[in-house]
Short mmCIF file of C-alpha atoms in Angstrom, two decimals:
data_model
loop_
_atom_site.label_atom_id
_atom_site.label_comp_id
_atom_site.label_asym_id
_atom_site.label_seq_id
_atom_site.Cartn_x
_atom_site.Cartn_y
_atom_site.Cartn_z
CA UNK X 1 106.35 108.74 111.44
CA UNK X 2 109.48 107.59 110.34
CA UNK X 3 112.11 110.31 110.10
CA UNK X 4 114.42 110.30 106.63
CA UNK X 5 117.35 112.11 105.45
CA UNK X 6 118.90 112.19 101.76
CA UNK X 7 122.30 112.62 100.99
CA UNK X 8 123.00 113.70 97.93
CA UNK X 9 119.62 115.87 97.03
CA UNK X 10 121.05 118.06 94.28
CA UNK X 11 121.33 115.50 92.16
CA UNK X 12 119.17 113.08 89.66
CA UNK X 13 119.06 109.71 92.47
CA UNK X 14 118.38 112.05 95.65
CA UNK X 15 115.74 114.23 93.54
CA UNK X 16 113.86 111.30 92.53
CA UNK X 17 114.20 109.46 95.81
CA UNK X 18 112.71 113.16 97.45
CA UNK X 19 109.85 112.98 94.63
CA UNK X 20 108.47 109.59 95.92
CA UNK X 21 108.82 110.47 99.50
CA UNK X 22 107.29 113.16 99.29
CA UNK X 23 103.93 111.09 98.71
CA UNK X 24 104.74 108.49 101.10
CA UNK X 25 102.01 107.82 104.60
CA UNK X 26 104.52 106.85 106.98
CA UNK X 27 107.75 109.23 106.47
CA UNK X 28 108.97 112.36 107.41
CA UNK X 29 111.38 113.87 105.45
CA UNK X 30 114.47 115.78 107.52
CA UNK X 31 117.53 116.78 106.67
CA UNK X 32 118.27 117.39 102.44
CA UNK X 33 122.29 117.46 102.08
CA UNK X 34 124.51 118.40 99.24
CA UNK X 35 128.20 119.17 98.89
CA UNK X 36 129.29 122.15 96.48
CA UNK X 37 125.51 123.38 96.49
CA UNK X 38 125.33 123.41 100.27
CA UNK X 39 123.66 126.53 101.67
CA UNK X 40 121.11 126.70 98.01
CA UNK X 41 117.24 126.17 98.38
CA UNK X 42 116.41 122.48 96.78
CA UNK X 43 114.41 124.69 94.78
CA UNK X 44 116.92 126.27 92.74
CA UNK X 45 118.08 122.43 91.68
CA UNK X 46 115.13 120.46 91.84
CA UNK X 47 112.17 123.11 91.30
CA UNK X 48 110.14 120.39 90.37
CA UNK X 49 109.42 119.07 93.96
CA UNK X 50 107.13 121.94 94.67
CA UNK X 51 106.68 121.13 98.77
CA UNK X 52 110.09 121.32 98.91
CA UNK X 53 111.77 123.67 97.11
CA UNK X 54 112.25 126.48 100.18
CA UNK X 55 114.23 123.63 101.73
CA UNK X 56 117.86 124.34 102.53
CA UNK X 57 120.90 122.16 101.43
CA UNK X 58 122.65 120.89 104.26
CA UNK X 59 126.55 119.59 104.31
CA UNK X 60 126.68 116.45 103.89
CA UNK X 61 128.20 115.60 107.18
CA UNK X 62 127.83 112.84 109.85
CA UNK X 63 126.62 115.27 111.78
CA UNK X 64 123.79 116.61 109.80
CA UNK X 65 122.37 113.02 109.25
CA UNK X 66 122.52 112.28 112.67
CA UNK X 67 119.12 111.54 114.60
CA UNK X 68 117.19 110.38 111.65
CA UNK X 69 115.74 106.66 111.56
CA UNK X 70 116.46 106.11 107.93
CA UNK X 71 119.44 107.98 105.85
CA UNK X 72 119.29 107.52 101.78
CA UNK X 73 122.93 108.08 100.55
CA UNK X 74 122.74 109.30 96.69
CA UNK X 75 126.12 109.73 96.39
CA UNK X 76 129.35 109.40 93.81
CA UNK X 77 130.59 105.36 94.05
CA UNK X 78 133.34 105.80 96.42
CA UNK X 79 131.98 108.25 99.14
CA UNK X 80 128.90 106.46 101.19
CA UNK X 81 131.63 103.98 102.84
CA UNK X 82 133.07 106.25 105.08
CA UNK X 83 130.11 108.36 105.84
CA UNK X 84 128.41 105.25 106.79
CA UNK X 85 130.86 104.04 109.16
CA UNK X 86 130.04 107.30 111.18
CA UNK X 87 126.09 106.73 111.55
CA UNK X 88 125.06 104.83 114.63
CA UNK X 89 124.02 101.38 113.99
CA UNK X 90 120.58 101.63 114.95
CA UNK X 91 120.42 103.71 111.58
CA UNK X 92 118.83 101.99 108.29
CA UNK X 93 121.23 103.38 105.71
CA UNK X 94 120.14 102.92 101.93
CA UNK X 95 122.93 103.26 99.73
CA UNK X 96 122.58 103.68 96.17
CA UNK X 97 125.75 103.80 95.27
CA UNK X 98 127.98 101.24 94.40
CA UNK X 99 130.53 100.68 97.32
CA UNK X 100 128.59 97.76 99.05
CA UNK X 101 126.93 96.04 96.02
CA UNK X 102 129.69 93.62 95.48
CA UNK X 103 130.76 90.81 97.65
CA UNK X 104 134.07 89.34 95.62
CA UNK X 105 136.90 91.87 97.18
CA UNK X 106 139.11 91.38 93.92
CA UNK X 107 136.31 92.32 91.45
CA UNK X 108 135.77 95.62 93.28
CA UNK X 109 139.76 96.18 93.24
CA UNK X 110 139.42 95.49 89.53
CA UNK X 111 136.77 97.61 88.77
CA UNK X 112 136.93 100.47 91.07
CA UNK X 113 140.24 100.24 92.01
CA UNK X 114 140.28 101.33 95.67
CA UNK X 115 139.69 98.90 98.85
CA UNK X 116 136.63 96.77 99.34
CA UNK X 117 134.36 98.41 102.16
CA UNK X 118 132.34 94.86 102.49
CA UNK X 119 128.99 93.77 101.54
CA UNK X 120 125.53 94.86 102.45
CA UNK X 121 122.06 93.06 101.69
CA UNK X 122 121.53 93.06 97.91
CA UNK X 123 118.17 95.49 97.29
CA UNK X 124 116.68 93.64 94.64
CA UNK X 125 113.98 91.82 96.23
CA UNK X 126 112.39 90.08 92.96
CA UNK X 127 115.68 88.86 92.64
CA UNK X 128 115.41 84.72 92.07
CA UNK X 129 118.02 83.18 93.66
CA UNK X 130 119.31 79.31 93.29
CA UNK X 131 116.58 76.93 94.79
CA UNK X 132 113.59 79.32 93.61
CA UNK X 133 113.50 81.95 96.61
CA UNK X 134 114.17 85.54 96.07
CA UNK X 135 116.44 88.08 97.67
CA UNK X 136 113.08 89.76 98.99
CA UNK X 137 113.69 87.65 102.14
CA UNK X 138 117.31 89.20 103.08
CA UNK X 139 115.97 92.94 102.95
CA UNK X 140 112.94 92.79 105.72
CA UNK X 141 114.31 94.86 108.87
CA UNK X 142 117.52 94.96 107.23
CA UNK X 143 119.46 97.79 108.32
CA UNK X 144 122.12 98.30 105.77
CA UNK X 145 120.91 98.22 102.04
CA UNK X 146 123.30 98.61 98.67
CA UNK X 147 120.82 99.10 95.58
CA UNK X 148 121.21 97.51 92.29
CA UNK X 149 123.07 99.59 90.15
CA UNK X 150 119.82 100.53 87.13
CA UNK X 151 121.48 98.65 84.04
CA UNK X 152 121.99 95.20 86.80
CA UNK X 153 118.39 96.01 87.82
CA UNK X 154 117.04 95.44 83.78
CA UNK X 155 119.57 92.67 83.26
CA UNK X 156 119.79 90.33 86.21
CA UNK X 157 115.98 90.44 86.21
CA UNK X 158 115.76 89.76 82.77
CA UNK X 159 117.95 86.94 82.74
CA UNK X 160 118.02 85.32 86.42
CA UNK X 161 114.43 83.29 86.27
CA UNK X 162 116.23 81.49 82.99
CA UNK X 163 119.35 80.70 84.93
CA UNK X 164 117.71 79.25 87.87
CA UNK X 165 115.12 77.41 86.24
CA UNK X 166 118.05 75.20 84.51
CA UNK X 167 117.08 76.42 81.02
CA UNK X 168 119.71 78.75 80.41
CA UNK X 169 123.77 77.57 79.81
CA UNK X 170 126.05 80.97 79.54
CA UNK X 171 127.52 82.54 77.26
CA UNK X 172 125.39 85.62 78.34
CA UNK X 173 125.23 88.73 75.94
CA UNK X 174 123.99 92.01 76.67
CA UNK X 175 123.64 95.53 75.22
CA UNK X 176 121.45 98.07 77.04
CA UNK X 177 120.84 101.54 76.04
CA UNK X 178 120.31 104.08 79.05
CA UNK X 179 119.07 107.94 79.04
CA UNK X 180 121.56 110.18 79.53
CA UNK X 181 120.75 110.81 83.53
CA UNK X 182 122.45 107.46 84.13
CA UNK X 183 125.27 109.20 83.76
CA UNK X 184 124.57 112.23 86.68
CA UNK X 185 124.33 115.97 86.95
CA UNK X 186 127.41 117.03 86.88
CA UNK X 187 128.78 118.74 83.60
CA UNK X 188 130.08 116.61 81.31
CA UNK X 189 130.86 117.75 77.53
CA UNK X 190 129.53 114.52 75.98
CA UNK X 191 126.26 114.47 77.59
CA UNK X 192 125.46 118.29 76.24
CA UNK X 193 122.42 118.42 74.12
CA UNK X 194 124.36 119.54 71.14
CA UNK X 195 126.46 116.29 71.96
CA UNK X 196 123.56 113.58 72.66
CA UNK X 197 120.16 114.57 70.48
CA UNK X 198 120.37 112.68 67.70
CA UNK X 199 123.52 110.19 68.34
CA UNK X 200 123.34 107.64 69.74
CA UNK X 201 126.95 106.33 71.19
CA UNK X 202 128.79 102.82 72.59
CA UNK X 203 130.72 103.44 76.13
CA UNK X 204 132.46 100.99 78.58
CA UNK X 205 133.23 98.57 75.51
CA UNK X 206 135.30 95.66 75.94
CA UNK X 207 134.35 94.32 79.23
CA UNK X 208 135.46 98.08 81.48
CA UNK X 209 132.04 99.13 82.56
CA UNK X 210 131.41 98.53 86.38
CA UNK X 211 128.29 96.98 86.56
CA UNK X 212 129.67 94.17 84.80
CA UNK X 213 130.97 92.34 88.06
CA UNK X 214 127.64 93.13 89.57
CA UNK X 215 125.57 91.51 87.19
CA UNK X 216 127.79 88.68 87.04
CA UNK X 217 126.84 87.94 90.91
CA UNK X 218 123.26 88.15 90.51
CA UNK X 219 123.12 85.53 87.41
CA UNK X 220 125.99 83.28 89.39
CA UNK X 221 123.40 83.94 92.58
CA UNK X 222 120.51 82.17 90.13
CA UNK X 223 122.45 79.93 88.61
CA UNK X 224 124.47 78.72 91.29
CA UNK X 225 127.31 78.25 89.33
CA UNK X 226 130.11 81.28 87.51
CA UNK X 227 128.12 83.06 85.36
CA UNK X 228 130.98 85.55 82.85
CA UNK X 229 128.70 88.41 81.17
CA UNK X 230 129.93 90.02 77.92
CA UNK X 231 127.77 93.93 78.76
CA UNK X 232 128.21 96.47 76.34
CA UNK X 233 126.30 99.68 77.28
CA UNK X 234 124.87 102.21 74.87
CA UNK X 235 123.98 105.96 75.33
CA UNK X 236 120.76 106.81 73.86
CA UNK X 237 119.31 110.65 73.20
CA UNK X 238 116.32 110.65 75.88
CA UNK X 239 116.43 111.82 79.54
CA UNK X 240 115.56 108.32 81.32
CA UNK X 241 115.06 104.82 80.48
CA UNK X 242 117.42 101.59 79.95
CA UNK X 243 116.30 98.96 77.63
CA UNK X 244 118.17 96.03 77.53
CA UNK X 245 118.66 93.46 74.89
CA UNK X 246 120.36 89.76 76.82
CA UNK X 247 120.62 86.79 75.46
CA UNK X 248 122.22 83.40 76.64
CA UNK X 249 122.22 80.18 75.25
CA UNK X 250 120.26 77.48 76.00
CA UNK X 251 120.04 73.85 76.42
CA UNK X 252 119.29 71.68 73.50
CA UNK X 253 115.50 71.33 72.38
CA UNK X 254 114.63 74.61 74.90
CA UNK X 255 111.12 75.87 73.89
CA UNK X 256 109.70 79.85 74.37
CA UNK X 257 106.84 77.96 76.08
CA UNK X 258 108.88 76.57 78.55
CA UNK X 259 110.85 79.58 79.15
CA UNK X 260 107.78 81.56 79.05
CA UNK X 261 106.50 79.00 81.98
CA UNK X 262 109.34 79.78 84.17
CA UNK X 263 108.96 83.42 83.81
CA UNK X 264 105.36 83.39 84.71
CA UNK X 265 106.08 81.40 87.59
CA UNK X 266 108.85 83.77 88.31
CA UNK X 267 107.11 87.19 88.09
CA UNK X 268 103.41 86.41 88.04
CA UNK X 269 102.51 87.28 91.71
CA UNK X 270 104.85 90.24 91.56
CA UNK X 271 103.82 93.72 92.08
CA UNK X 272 106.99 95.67 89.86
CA UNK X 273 107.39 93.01 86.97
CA UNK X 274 105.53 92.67 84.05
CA UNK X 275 105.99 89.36 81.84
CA UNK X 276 103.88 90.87 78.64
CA UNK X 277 101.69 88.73 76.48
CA UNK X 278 103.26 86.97 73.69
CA UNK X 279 103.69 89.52 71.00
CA UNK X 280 104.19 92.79 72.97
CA UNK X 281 107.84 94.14 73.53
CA UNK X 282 108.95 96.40 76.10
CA UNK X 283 109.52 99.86 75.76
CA UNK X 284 111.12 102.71 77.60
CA UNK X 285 107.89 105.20 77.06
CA UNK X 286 105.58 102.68 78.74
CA UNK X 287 107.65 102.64 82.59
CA UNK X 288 108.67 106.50 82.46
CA UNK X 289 108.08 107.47 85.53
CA UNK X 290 107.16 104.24 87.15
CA UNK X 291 108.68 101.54 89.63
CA UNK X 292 107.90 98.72 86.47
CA UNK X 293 110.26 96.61 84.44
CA UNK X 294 108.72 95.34 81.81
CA UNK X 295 109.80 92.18 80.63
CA UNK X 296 109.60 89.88 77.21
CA UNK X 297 111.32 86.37 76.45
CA UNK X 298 111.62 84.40 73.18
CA UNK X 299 114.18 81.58 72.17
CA UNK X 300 115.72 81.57 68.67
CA UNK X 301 115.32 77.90 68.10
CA UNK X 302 117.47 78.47 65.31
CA UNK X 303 120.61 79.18 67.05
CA UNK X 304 119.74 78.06 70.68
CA UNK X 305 119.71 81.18 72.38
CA UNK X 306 117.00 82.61 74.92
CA UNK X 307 116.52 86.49 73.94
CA UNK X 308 114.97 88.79 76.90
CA UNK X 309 114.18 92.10 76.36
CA UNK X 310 113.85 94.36 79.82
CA UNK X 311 112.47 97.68 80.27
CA UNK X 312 112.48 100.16 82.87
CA UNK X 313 112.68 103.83 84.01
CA UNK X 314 116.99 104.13 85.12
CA UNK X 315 116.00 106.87 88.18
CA UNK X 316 112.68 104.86 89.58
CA UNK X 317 112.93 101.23 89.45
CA UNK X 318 116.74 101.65 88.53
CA UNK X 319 117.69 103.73 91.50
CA UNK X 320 114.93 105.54 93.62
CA UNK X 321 112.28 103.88 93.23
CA UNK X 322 114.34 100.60 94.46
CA UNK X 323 115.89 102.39 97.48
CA UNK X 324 112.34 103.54 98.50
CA UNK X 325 110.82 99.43 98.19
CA UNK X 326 113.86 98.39 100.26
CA UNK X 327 112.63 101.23 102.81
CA UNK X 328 109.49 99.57 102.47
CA UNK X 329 110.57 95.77 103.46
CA UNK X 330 113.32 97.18 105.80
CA UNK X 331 110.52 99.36 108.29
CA UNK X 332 107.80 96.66 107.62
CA UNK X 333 105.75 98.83 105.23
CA UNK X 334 103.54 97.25 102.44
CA UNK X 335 105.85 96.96 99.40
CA UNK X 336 104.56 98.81 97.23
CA UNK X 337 103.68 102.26 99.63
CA UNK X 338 104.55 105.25 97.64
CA UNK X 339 105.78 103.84 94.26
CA UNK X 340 104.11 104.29 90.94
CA UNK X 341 102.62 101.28 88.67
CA UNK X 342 101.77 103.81 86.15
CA UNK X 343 103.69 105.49 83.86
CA UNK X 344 103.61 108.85 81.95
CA UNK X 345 102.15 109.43 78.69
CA UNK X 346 103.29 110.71 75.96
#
């Protein structure tokens, strides 16, 4: 058995990453570690992982994480770097934070605005990349793993196949609306229920959300060439879920068929990523729960623009249920051990 620790287990990511391990053949789970709620039962934060709630929260220390064969870091952006640096190399460490996402030092200055820790291997395995192979083959036996941030999960998936099958030509716009546990557990006036149910609100507009630099790297990846993103997210009353609306132009006389044909090709033999039949859009309800992105693509002839519409649950595919596949890939497992094609209804 493979022995696993999480980092962070208080909160939304670690919970969710715990709920899926909890059903998974070939792990162990150790240590569960927290900060302020060290020395609490899991319970009395995440009651609903029943096998686990008489579990104690650990500190989040080297220390505690030490002796483990995998360590899942579910932490703020900003405080896996140094804890990593303290875990002995023979560790896999799955970060789903943000600190080793990027690889341009100056765009993490920009947008985080503390030093660069360096780059890990990019967790999206359905991923294409420039030349029609997929990040998939950087992550097996890896054994340090950044995750997609969720919103760079819907997008760069939704757009990438178009960029690297020549089709699409910038000018990339997106708008995503995510649940409100994108945002994390901690208290935040805003986010209260008397705030949220029933509003829906714009955040990060004008270019300032983080993710924007990250989604920028995985079109430029498909594209091989700059790729500039205009990404305005959206906050929408529901618990989970992103969908996100992107759009890019395209080259003159562009068809849906032939965009269509490069997203089949794409995502056809693909476990986690549903092209839907012409027709059906992509809703949040339909992935809840599950390790899916549901996808849809169009063109507006009209104006020359490709239109993809992505789907997908923010705390599965978004952020656990990604760290557990690169667990998968990085320990040899079959992919898909452990993750949910099915969603929950209603």
């Amino acid at each position: 058995m493979t022995s696993v620790a999480v980092a962070g287990a208080s909160g939304y990511a670690g919970g969710e990453i715990l709920r899926l391990l909890v059903g998974h053949p070939e792990v162990e789970i150790g240590a569960v570690t927290a900060a302020s709620s060290a020395g609490d039962p899991l319970g009395a934060h995440q009651p609903h992982l029943a096998p686990l709630t008489d579990r104690v929260l650990q500190p989040t220390t080297a220390e505690t994480l030490a002796g483990h064969d995998v360590v899942f870091l579910a932490l703020p952006h900003g405080a896996s770097a140094s804890l990593a640096t303290q875990l002995a190399d023979e560790v896999t460490v799955i970060d789903c934070g943000a600190d080793f996402r990027l690889a341009d030092a100056d765009a993490w200055q920009e947008f985080y605005g503390s030093t660069h820790a360096g780059t890990w291997a990019y967790g999206l395995p359905e991923l294409v990349v420039e030349g029609g192979g997929k990040q998939r083959a950087q992550l097996a036996g890896a054994r340090h793993i950044a995750v997609p941030g969720c919103y760079p999960t819907a997008a760069s998936l939704a757009l990438a196949p178009a960029f690297a099958a020549g089709l699409a030509a910038g000018d990339v716009v997106i708008v995503a609306a995510s649940g409100t546990s994108g945002a994390g557990k901690s208290l935040k006036p805003h986010l209260l229920g008397a705030e949220s149910m029933g509003s829906m609100s714009p955040y990060g507009v004008g270019g300032g959300h983080r993710h924007t630099p990250e989604i920028e790297q995985n079109l430029s990846r498909a594209s091989g060439q700059d790729i500039s993103v205009s990404f305005t997210p959206t906050l929408a009353p529901m618990p989970r879920g992103i969908l996100a609306t992107c759009t890019a132009a395209v080259a003159p006389g562009t068809t849906t068929a032939q965009v269509r044909a490069a997203y089949a090709e794409a995502y056809d033999d693909e476990t986690f990523v549903q092209l839907l039949p012409e027709g059906s859009w992509p809703s949040t309800a339909a992935v809840l729960g599950s390790n899916n992105v549901q996808v849809q693509v169009t063109v507006d002839e009209r104006v020359g623009r490709v239109i993809v519409i992505a789907a997908e649950d923010n705390l599965t595919k978004g952020t656990a249920g990604g760290a557990v596949q690169c667990l998968n890939l990085a320990k040899g497992f079959e992919e898909s051990l452990a993750l949910p094609t099915v969603g929950v209804a209603p």
